[in-house]
XYZ file of C-alpha atoms in Angstrom:
407
model
C 0.002 -0.069 -0.019
C 2.657 2.147 0.936
C 4.510 1.843 -2.512
C 1.435 2.323 -4.469
C 0.775 5.669 -2.614
C 4.399 6.592 -3.307
C 4.262 5.690 -6.817
C 0.924 7.945 -7.157
C 2.609 10.696 -5.475
C 5.560 10.815 -8.157
C 3.211 10.494 -11.013
C 1.008 13.388 -9.681
C 4.399 15.242 -9.342
C 5.802 14.805 -12.553
C 2.668 16.186 -14.246
C 2.748 19.319 -12.103
C 6.394 19.645 -13.173
C 5.545 18.895 -16.810
C 3.168 22.001 -16.807
C 4.379 25.064 -18.350
C 2.425 28.291 -18.927
C 2.341 29.240 -22.594
C 1.091 32.491 -23.519
C 1.037 32.767 -27.432
C 1.633 36.409 -28.923
C -1.395 38.127 -29.925
C -2.332 38.106 -33.807
C -1.466 41.653 -34.801
C -3.066 42.485 -38.444
C -3.025 46.110 -39.868
C -6.712 47.081 -39.870
C -8.105 43.540 -39.258
C -9.909 41.306 -41.465
C -13.044 42.085 -43.071
C -16.127 40.917 -41.485
C -19.724 40.465 -43.338
C -22.954 39.956 -41.208
C -26.318 39.867 -42.691
C -28.745 38.016 -45.392
C -30.232 39.651 -48.485
C -33.890 39.520 -48.147
C -35.536 38.537 -50.876
C -39.054 39.339 -49.830
C -40.947 42.705 -48.669
C -38.811 42.855 -45.368
C -35.689 45.054 -45.088
C -32.501 43.732 -45.666
C -29.706 44.658 -43.406
C -25.931 44.034 -43.658
C -22.980 45.079 -41.068
C -19.546 45.335 -42.137
C -16.925 45.754 -39.900
C -12.792 44.925 -39.407
C -11.791 42.204 -36.620
C -10.115 43.638 -33.677
C -6.656 42.637 -32.097
C -7.348 40.667 -28.765
C -5.018 43.144 -26.916
C -7.011 46.194 -28.368
C -8.978 48.407 -26.357
C -11.863 48.929 -29.241
C -14.358 46.481 -29.389
C -16.283 47.491 -32.589
C -14.207 48.463 -35.869
C -17.230 49.519 -38.298
C -16.298 49.753 -41.963
C -17.843 53.468 -42.834
C -17.982 55.219 -46.020
C -18.608 52.072 -48.100
C -20.554 51.410 -51.155
C -22.699 48.331 -50.907
C -25.117 46.871 -53.488
C -26.896 44.053 -54.293
C -26.499 42.758 -57.840
C -28.517 40.038 -59.885
C -27.384 37.862 -62.689
C -29.821 39.824 -65.196
C -27.838 42.987 -64.527
C -30.312 44.662 -61.914
C -28.779 46.373 -59.148
C -30.109 47.643 -55.918
C -28.216 50.086 -53.470
C -27.871 49.634 -49.931
C -27.838 53.145 -47.443
C -25.352 53.836 -44.747
C -27.143 54.176 -41.659
C -24.300 54.373 -39.472
C -21.742 52.522 -37.088
C -21.253 50.017 -40.222
C -25.029 49.166 -40.925
C -26.074 48.967 -44.398
C -29.685 48.867 -45.263
C -32.507 48.891 -47.941
C -36.236 48.434 -48.002
C -38.091 45.482 -49.197
C -36.365 44.517 -52.240
C -39.080 41.396 -53.533
C -36.337 39.767 -55.843
C -37.757 37.438 -58.866
C -37.007 34.065 -57.212
C -35.979 32.526 -60.807
C -32.851 34.532 -60.640
C -29.633 34.720 -58.411
C -27.933 37.699 -56.644
C -24.862 38.689 -54.910
C -23.426 41.321 -52.182
C -21.173 43.432 -53.821
C -18.940 45.888 -51.509
C -16.613 48.343 -52.198
C -14.894 50.261 -49.329
C -13.273 53.511 -48.885
C -9.906 52.238 -49.365
C -10.890 51.193 -52.949
C -11.004 47.769 -52.061
C -13.812 45.426 -53.848
C -15.381 42.525 -52.279
C -17.969 40.139 -53.437
C -20.242 37.004 -52.987
C -20.799 34.263 -55.073
C -24.101 34.434 -56.955
C -26.493 32.741 -54.958
C -30.277 31.384 -55.575
C -33.097 32.700 -53.556
C -33.790 29.976 -50.813
C -36.785 30.819 -48.831
C -37.590 29.866 -45.417
C -40.838 27.757 -44.690
C -43.177 29.149 -42.420
C -42.508 28.292 -38.582
C -45.210 25.868 -37.403
C -45.163 26.940 -33.783
C -42.949 28.581 -30.689
C -43.657 26.893 -27.696
C -42.389 26.636 -23.749
C -42.555 24.467 -21.261
C -41.641 25.282 -17.041
C -39.299 22.177 -16.664
C -36.323 24.388 -16.467
C -32.701 23.067 -16.134
C -31.022 20.345 -14.013
C -29.624 23.259 -11.925
C -32.652 25.459 -11.540
C -36.319 25.785 -12.694
C -37.221 28.179 -15.278
C -38.750 28.552 -18.815
C -37.517 26.502 -22.024
C -38.625 27.829 -25.332
C -38.918 25.627 -28.356
C -39.463 26.239 -32.209
C -41.331 23.761 -34.371
C -41.089 23.671 -38.355
C -40.779 21.758 -41.361
C -40.241 22.057 -45.289
C -43.104 20.492 -46.964
C -41.565 21.256 -50.282
C -38.413 19.241 -49.159
C -36.075 22.254 -50.458
C -34.753 23.260 -46.968
C -32.939 21.145 -44.541
C -30.708 23.401 -42.791
C -31.974 25.991 -40.486
C -31.002 29.229 -38.519
C -32.665 30.870 -36.184
C -32.535 34.234 -33.961
C -35.185 36.061 -31.503
C -35.500 39.189 -30.210
C -36.856 39.322 -26.112
C -39.035 42.134 -24.775
C -40.407 42.128 -21.311
C -42.231 44.462 -18.868
C -40.448 45.519 -15.683
C -41.388 47.850 -12.878
C -39.229 50.322 -10.944
C -38.878 49.321 -7.150
C -41.346 52.365 -6.047
C -44.092 53.948 -8.263
C -43.388 57.738 -8.299
C -47.018 59.724 -8.223
C -45.632 63.046 -7.589
C -42.372 64.974 -8.607
C -40.653 68.298 -7.873
C -39.526 71.260 -9.853
C -37.082 72.149 -7.329
C -39.054 73.458 -4.682
C -42.621 72.639 -5.274
C -44.087 68.951 -5.076
C -46.439 68.685 -7.983
C -48.450 65.729 -9.129
C -47.116 63.235 -11.791
C -49.360 62.955 -15.007
C -49.400 59.200 -15.073
C -50.727 58.897 -18.640
C -47.850 61.070 -20.159
C -44.994 60.791 -17.356
C -45.171 57.269 -15.981
C -41.981 56.060 -14.943
C -43.039 52.925 -12.934
C -43.671 50.426 -15.748
C -41.143 50.249 -18.781
C -40.146 47.702 -21.277
C -36.742 46.138 -22.074
C -35.218 44.416 -25.239
C -32.313 42.045 -25.909
C -31.322 40.075 -28.931
C -30.001 36.674 -29.003
C -26.296 35.953 -29.158
C -25.950 32.234 -29.475
C -25.835 30.593 -32.995
C -29.069 28.540 -33.124
C -28.655 25.741 -36.030
C -30.973 22.870 -36.870
C -31.164 20.443 -39.401
C -33.388 17.521 -40.785
C -30.761 15.984 -42.998
C -30.217 12.883 -41.279
C -33.724 12.507 -40.117
C -36.398 10.247 -41.749
C -38.447 13.167 -41.656
C -37.990 16.652 -43.072
C -39.443 18.152 -39.129
C -37.740 20.079 -36.432
C -39.518 19.210 -33.577
C -39.004 21.297 -29.865
C -35.716 22.661 -31.202
C -34.470 24.518 -28.138
C -34.004 28.497 -28.331
C -33.279 29.786 -25.164
C -33.843 29.335 -21.127
C -35.189 31.838 -18.612
C -34.504 31.317 -14.909
C -36.951 31.452 -12.963
C -35.654 33.958 -10.618
C -35.181 36.422 -13.927
C -36.932 40.051 -14.039
C -37.941 38.889 -17.451
C -40.819 36.742 -16.149
C -41.896 38.771 -13.582
C -44.813 40.279 -15.144
C -45.351 39.715 -19.283
C -42.457 38.473 -21.622
C -42.479 38.098 -25.444
C -40.174 36.743 -27.855
C -40.020 37.198 -31.683
C -38.479 34.248 -33.274
C -37.204 34.534 -37.027
C -35.788 31.497 -39.097
C -33.636 31.507 -41.905
C -33.157 28.456 -44.496
C -29.692 27.888 -45.304
C -27.526 26.125 -47.631
C -25.233 23.342 -46.939
C -22.185 25.536 -47.423
C -23.885 28.205 -45.085
C -24.747 25.772 -42.388
C -20.984 24.348 -42.012
C -20.020 27.739 -41.857
C -22.140 28.617 -38.742
C -21.384 25.208 -37.281
C -17.875 26.010 -37.762
C -18.286 29.466 -36.261
C -20.114 28.397 -33.207
C -17.289 26.112 -32.334
C -14.927 28.646 -32.718
C -16.578 30.947 -30.651
C -18.991 29.291 -28.238
C -17.638 25.792 -27.595
C -13.769 26.196 -26.848
C -12.341 26.411 -23.009
C -11.742 22.783 -22.375
C -9.642 19.784 -23.761
C -12.841 17.918 -24.722
C -14.090 20.879 -26.983
C -13.796 20.966 -30.672
C -10.402 22.835 -31.790
C -10.561 25.976 -33.954
C -10.997 25.508 -37.632
C -10.868 27.751 -40.653
C -13.898 29.644 -41.356
C -14.824 29.558 -45.072
C -17.442 31.925 -46.191
C -18.677 32.619 -49.608
C -17.069 36.578 -49.558
C -14.166 37.193 -51.244
C -11.749 39.925 -52.122
C -11.858 40.650 -55.926
C -8.381 41.836 -56.536
C -6.434 39.627 -53.746
C -7.564 35.968 -53.670
C -5.383 35.167 -50.677
C -7.105 37.903 -48.422
C -9.070 36.329 -45.705
C -12.400 37.564 -45.535
C -15.250 36.246 -42.647
C -18.830 35.786 -43.152
C -21.403 34.103 -44.814
C -24.247 36.089 -46.760
C -27.321 34.208 -48.026
C -30.417 35.369 -50.197
C -34.114 34.378 -48.892
C -37.220 35.712 -46.918
C -37.188 34.657 -43.326
C -40.720 33.487 -41.270
C -41.227 34.806 -37.809
C -43.801 34.117 -35.040
C -44.121 36.165 -31.504
C -45.579 34.913 -28.672
C -46.225 35.906 -25.146
C -45.774 34.507 -21.713
C -47.542 36.157 -18.818
C -46.528 35.494 -15.162
C -49.941 34.291 -14.625
C -49.306 31.416 -16.785
C -46.074 30.258 -14.839
C -45.460 28.520 -11.341
C -45.745 30.520 -8.299
C -42.178 31.327 -8.818
C -40.228 33.923 -6.834
C -37.985 36.189 -8.539
C -34.931 37.811 -7.535
C -35.218 41.829 -6.804
C -33.445 43.743 -9.202
C -33.295 46.664 -6.619
C -31.397 45.390 -3.860
C -30.570 48.504 -1.808
C -33.784 50.606 -2.346
C -35.297 52.596 0.653
C -38.016 55.017 1.280
C -37.270 58.507 2.795
C -39.201 60.400 4.669
C -39.691 63.335 7.592
C -41.619 63.099 10.977
C -44.710 61.874 11.282
C -48.224 63.777 11.651
C -47.968 66.163 14.962
C -51.300 65.871 16.824
C -50.297 68.591 19.126
C -49.962 71.313 16.345
C -52.195 69.468 13.670
C -49.326 70.247 11.177
C -47.899 68.167 8.412
C -44.182 67.498 8.139
C -43.152 66.898 4.419
C -40.217 65.554 2.967
C -38.818 69.027 1.381
C -36.995 69.768 3.481
C -35.010 67.768 4.511
C -34.756 64.610 2.633
C -32.528 62.852 0.389
C -29.379 64.847 -0.296
C -30.537 66.688 -3.543
C -33.979 66.963 -4.536
C -33.474 66.834 -8.122
C -31.801 63.636 -7.966
C -34.693 61.901 -5.919
C -38.225 61.103 -6.867
C -41.253 61.302 -4.770
C -43.570 58.710 -4.308
C -46.669 59.307 -2.778
C -48.342 61.097 0.171
C -48.274 58.850 3.653
C -51.818 58.856 5.147
C -53.713 60.214 2.454
C -55.329 59.381 -1.123
C -53.166 60.816 -3.321
C -54.377 62.393 -6.720
C -51.703 62.439 -8.961
C -52.593 65.395 -10.743
C -53.426 67.584 -7.850
C -50.872 68.577 -5.132
C -51.920 67.959 -1.656
C -49.299 69.702 0.047
C -51.804 70.901 2.969
C -55.017 69.306 2.224
C -56.324 67.282 5.394
C -58.637 64.351 4.040
C -61.089 63.648 6.951
C -59.881 60.738 8.770
C -56.765 60.441 7.085
C -54.465 63.861 7.490
C -51.532 63.957 5.462
C -48.153 62.733 7.071
C -45.825 63.720 4.441
C -44.508 62.813 1.227
C -41.984 59.634 0.819
C -39.114 59.878 -1.720
C -36.573 57.629 -3.283
C -33.449 57.967 -5.351
C -33.756 57.928 -9.343
C -32.447 54.449 -9.508
C -35.108 53.131 -7.530
C -38.119 54.922 -8.687
C -37.538 55.539 -12.554
C -37.463 52.666 -14.688
C -36.585 54.642 -17.741
C -32.780 54.457 -16.493
C -32.766 50.857 -17.614
C -35.852 50.650 -20.367
C -38.020 52.738 -22.479
C -41.888 53.545 -20.998
C -43.255 53.654 -24.604
C -45.275 50.811 -25.106
C -43.872 48.819 -28.090
C -46.395 48.915 -30.948
C -46.645 45.289 -31.071
C -47.355 44.924 -27.305
C -50.769 43.347 -27.025
C -51.617 43.399 -23.343
C-alpha cells in the first residue's frame, strides 16, 4: 500500500512539474480582416448588412465598423439595388421583392478602393414556422422557462435552418412615483404621459442557433431549443414576449455557422472542438489570398411572436433587481400642532436627484398637489421619496409601450 501511494505521489508530481505556462503572442493585423454579417432579404422585409473589421485581442477597441462603403445587391440579369449607410457599419435597404428565378450577390466597395463580393446565390426562402412554445421544466440546475421552435418544409427544399430572436419584457421600478418636484414645489405626476414605473426592455439573441433535418427520416424540426429563462429572472416577473425569426441555409452556409459556433461558443476545455478555419462565400476581388469572414445568404425569413404572462407560470419568486432601495420621509403627523411635515426639506441629499412617491396617510391624486389638504380621517403625514435608480424605470428601459405589445 505504501509503495502504491509513493508511485501515485511521484506520478502527480511529474505531471505538475511538466506543466508550463504558454502565452501565445497576439495576432496583429493592420486594420483587421473584413467581417460581413447579414442576409439579403428577397421579400418585403428590409435587408440589413453589417460590415466591420476584426480587432486585435490586446486592443481596447471592441468595435471597428467599416464606414463610407458602397454596398449593392446585384442580380445575374444586370439589376442593381443600392444599400444606404445607416451608421456604425450598418447598411440597409427596404423590401427588395426579388425574382426567385434569378441569382444574386452582394458587392462591397470600401473607402480604400477595395472590392469584395459574394458568389451569385439562388434564392432560398425559409418555410413558415409551425409554432413556438415553452415549458416550465427549467434545467437540471434550476427551474425556469424553456422556449422551443417547431418547423418543417413541405417542399423538401430546406433541411438546414438558423434562428435568432428578440426578447422584450415588461418590468417595474421598485417604487411608484406619483409626484415630482420642480426644485422647490411638489407637483402631481401625469401618470398617462409621465409614467416612470412601468417600462419595457429588449434584448437580442447572442448564440448561434442551428438545426438540421438532413439525417432524419422526416423533414421535421421538433422542439428545437432556443433559450432558457431562469425562474428568478426579471424577464418573467410580469409579461414577456419573444419574436423568433427563421432562416433557410444551404449546406455550405450551415457548415460555416457550425464552425463559427465551435470557434466562438464551444472552446475552453480539452474536450471541446479545436478551432477551425472559417470558409465563407465572400472574397476580395483583387486579392484571392486575403481572408474575409462572413457568409451572406439570399432569401426571405419567417417569424412568429409569442407572449408569456407571469400568471401562466408556477408561483416562482423572482430575485429583486433592486437590492438597496429605501423610502425617505420626515417626521410623522404632529397631533399637537395639527400640522404636517413634508419630505422637502429635509430629505435625500439632492431634491433633483430624488423622486417623490406618495403622500403618507392620504389618498393621492397624481394630478393635484395635496401639500396641505387634510383628508378627513386621513390627515397627510408627508411625502416619501427615493433616489432615481429606485423609482425611475427609464434608466434601464423605455416607458413607451412597443407597437406590437398586445397587453
